[in-house]
Coordinates of C-alpha atoms in Angstrom, one line a residue:
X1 CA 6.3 -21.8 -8.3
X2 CA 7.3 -18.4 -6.9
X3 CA 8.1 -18.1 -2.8
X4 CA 7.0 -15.0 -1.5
X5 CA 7.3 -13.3 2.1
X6 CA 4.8 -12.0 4.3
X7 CA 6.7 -9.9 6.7
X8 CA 3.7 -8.7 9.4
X9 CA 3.7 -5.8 11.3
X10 CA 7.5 -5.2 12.3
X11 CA 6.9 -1.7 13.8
X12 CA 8.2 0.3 16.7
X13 CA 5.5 0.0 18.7
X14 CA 5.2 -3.7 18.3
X15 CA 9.2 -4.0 18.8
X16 CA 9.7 -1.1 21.6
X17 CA 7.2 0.9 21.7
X18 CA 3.7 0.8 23.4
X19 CA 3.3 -2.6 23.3
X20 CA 6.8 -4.3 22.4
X21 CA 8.1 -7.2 24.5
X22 CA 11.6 -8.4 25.1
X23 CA 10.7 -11.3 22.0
X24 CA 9.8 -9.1 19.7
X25 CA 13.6 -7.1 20.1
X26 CA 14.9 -10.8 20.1
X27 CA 13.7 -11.9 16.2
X28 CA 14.3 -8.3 14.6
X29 CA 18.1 -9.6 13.1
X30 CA 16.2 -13.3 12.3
X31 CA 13.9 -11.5 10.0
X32 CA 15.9 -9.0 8.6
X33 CA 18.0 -12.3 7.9
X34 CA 15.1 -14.3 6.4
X35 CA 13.8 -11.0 4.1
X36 CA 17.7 -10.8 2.6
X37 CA 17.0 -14.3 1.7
X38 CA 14.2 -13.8 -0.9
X39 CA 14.4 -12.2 -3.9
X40 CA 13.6 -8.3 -3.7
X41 CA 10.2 -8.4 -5.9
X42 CA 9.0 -11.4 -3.2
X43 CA 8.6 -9.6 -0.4
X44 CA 5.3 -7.9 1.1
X45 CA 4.7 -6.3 4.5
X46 CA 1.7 -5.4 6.1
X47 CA 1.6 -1.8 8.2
X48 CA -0.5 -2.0 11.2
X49 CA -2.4 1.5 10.7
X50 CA -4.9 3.3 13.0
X51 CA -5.8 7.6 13.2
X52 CA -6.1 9.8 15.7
X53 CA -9.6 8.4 16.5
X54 CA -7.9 4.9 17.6
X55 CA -9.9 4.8 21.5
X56 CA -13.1 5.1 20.0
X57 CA -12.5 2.4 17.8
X58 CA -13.8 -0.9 18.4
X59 CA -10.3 -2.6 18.9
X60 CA -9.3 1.0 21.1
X61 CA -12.4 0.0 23.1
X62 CA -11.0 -3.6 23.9
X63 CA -7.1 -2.5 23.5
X64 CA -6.9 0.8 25.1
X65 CA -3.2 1.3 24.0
X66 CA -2.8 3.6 21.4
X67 CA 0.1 2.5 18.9
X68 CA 0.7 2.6 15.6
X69 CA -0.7 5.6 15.0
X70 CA -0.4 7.1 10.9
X71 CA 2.9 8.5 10.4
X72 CA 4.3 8.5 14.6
X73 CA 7.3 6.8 15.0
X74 CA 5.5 3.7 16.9
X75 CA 3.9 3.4 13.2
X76 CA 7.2 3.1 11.4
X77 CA 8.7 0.0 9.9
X78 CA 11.4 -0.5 12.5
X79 CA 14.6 0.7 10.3
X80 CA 16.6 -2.6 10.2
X81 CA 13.4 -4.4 8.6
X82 CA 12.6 -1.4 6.5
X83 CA 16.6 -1.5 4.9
X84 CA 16.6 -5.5 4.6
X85 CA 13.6 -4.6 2.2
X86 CA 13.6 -1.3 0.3
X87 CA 11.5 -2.8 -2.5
X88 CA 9.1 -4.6 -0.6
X89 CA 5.2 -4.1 -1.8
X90 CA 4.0 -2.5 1.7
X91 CA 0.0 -2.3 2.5
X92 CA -1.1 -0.5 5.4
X93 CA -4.3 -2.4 7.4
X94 CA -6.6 -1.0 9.7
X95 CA -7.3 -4.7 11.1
X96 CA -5.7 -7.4 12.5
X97 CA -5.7 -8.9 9.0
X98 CA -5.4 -7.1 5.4
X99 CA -8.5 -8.1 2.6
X100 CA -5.9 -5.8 0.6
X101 CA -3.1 -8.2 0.5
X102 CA -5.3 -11.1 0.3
X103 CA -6.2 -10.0 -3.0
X104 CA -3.1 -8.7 -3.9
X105 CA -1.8 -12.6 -3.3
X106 CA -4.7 -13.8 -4.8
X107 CA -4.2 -12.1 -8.1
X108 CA -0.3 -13.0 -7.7
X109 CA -1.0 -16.6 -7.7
X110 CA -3.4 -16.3 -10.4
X111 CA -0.5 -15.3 -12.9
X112 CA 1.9 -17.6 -11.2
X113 CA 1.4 -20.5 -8.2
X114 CA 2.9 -19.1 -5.0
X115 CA 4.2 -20.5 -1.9
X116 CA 3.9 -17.8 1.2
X117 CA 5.8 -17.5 4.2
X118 CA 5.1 -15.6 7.0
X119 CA 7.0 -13.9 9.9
X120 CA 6.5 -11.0 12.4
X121 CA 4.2 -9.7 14.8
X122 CA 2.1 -10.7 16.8
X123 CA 1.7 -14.6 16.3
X124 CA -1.2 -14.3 18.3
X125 CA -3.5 -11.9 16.9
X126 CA -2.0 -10.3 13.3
X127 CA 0.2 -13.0 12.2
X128 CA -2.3 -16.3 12.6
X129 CA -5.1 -13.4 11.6
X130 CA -3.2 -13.3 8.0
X131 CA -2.3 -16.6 7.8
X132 CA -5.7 -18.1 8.3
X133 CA -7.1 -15.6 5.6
X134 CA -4.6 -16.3 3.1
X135 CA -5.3 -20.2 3.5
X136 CA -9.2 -19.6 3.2
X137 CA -8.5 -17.7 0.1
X138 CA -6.0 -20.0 -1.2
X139 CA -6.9 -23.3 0.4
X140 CA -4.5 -25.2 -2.6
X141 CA -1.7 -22.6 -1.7
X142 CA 1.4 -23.8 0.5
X143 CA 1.4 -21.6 3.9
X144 CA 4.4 -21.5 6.1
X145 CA 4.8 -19.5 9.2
X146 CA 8.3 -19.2 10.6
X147 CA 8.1 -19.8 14.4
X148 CA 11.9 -18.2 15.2
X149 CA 10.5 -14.8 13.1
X150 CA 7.8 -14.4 15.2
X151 CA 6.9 -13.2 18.2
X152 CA 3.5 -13.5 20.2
X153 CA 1.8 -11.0 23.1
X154 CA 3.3 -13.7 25.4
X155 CA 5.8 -16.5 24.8
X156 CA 2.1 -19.0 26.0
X157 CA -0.3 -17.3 23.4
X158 CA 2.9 -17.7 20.3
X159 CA 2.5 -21.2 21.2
X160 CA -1.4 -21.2 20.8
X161 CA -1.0 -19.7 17.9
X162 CA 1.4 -21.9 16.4
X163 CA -1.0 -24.9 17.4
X164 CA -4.1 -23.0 15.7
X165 CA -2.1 -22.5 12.5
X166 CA -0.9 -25.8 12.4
X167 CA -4.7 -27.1 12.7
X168 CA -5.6 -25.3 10.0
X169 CA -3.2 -26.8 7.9
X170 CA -0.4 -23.8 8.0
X171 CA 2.9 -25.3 8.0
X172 CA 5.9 -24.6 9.9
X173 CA 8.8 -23.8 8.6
X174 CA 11.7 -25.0 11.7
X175 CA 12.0 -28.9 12.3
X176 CA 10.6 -30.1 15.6
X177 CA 8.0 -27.7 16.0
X178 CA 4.2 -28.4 18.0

């Protein structure tokens, strides 16, 4: 069985930027952490990527903040992430969840079972987003999230989220969790 990690979304603008909070800065050195301790060729990241055209989107509509923007700095891996994983297979998604690495994983598991871990951001909306995809894709396929490597829009919706993922049958990876 080969362990791979999901790293989600761990851009500026997520971290410090347009719409960072104080617990996303606070689990940037626990992920780098948790990245160094996988194998290079088992680590994927997702890229939260809109264009110019973001506030006429459907999701600008109901989230009038632009961020993450194609190639701004808000868009960029935020550099201590990006170092702890210079070989990491990274897919950029337009949505809260990627159909691209779904099948990426899919195919993956197909030549070898995996077990995935997650971490980043948000819990709430891009990390339970992927991790609820991934299981409905590979229902037989161990899912972890990492509570302390994540970080939701509030500390009450990471909680929620947490809960959700944990109905669904998405494991936690910490002792004593919900």
């Amino acid at each position: 069985m080969k362990k791979v990690l999901v790293v989600v979304d761990m851009q500026n603008d997520f971290i410090d930027g347009a719409l960072g909070t104080k617990e996303a800065q606070e689990i940037v050195g626990r992920v780098a952490e948790k990245i160094r301790s996988y194998p290079e060729d088992c680590v994927y990241a997702t890229r939260d990527t809109h264009e110019e055209d973001y506030l006429e989107t459907n999701e600008g509509k109901n989230l009038p903040v632009p961020h993450c923007i194609r190639e701004s700095e808000g868009w960029q891996i935020r550099k201590e992430i990006q170092e702890a994983m210079p070989h990491a297979v990274i897919v950029d998604k337009p949505s809260f969840a990627s159909l691209e690495l779904a099948d990426l994983l899919c195919r993956e598991n197909e030549r070898e079972e995996l077990e995935i871990e997650l971490v980043g951001l948000c819990t709430d909306i891009c990390v339970v987003s992927n991790a609820l995809l991934l299981k409905a894709r590979l229902p037989e396929t161990k899912i972890s999230v990492d509570p302390s490597c994540c970080a939701g829009v509030t500390p009450e919706s990471h909680e929620a989220a947490l809960l959700t993922m944990k109905m669904c049958q998405i494991a936690q990876t910490e002792e004593n969790r919900i």
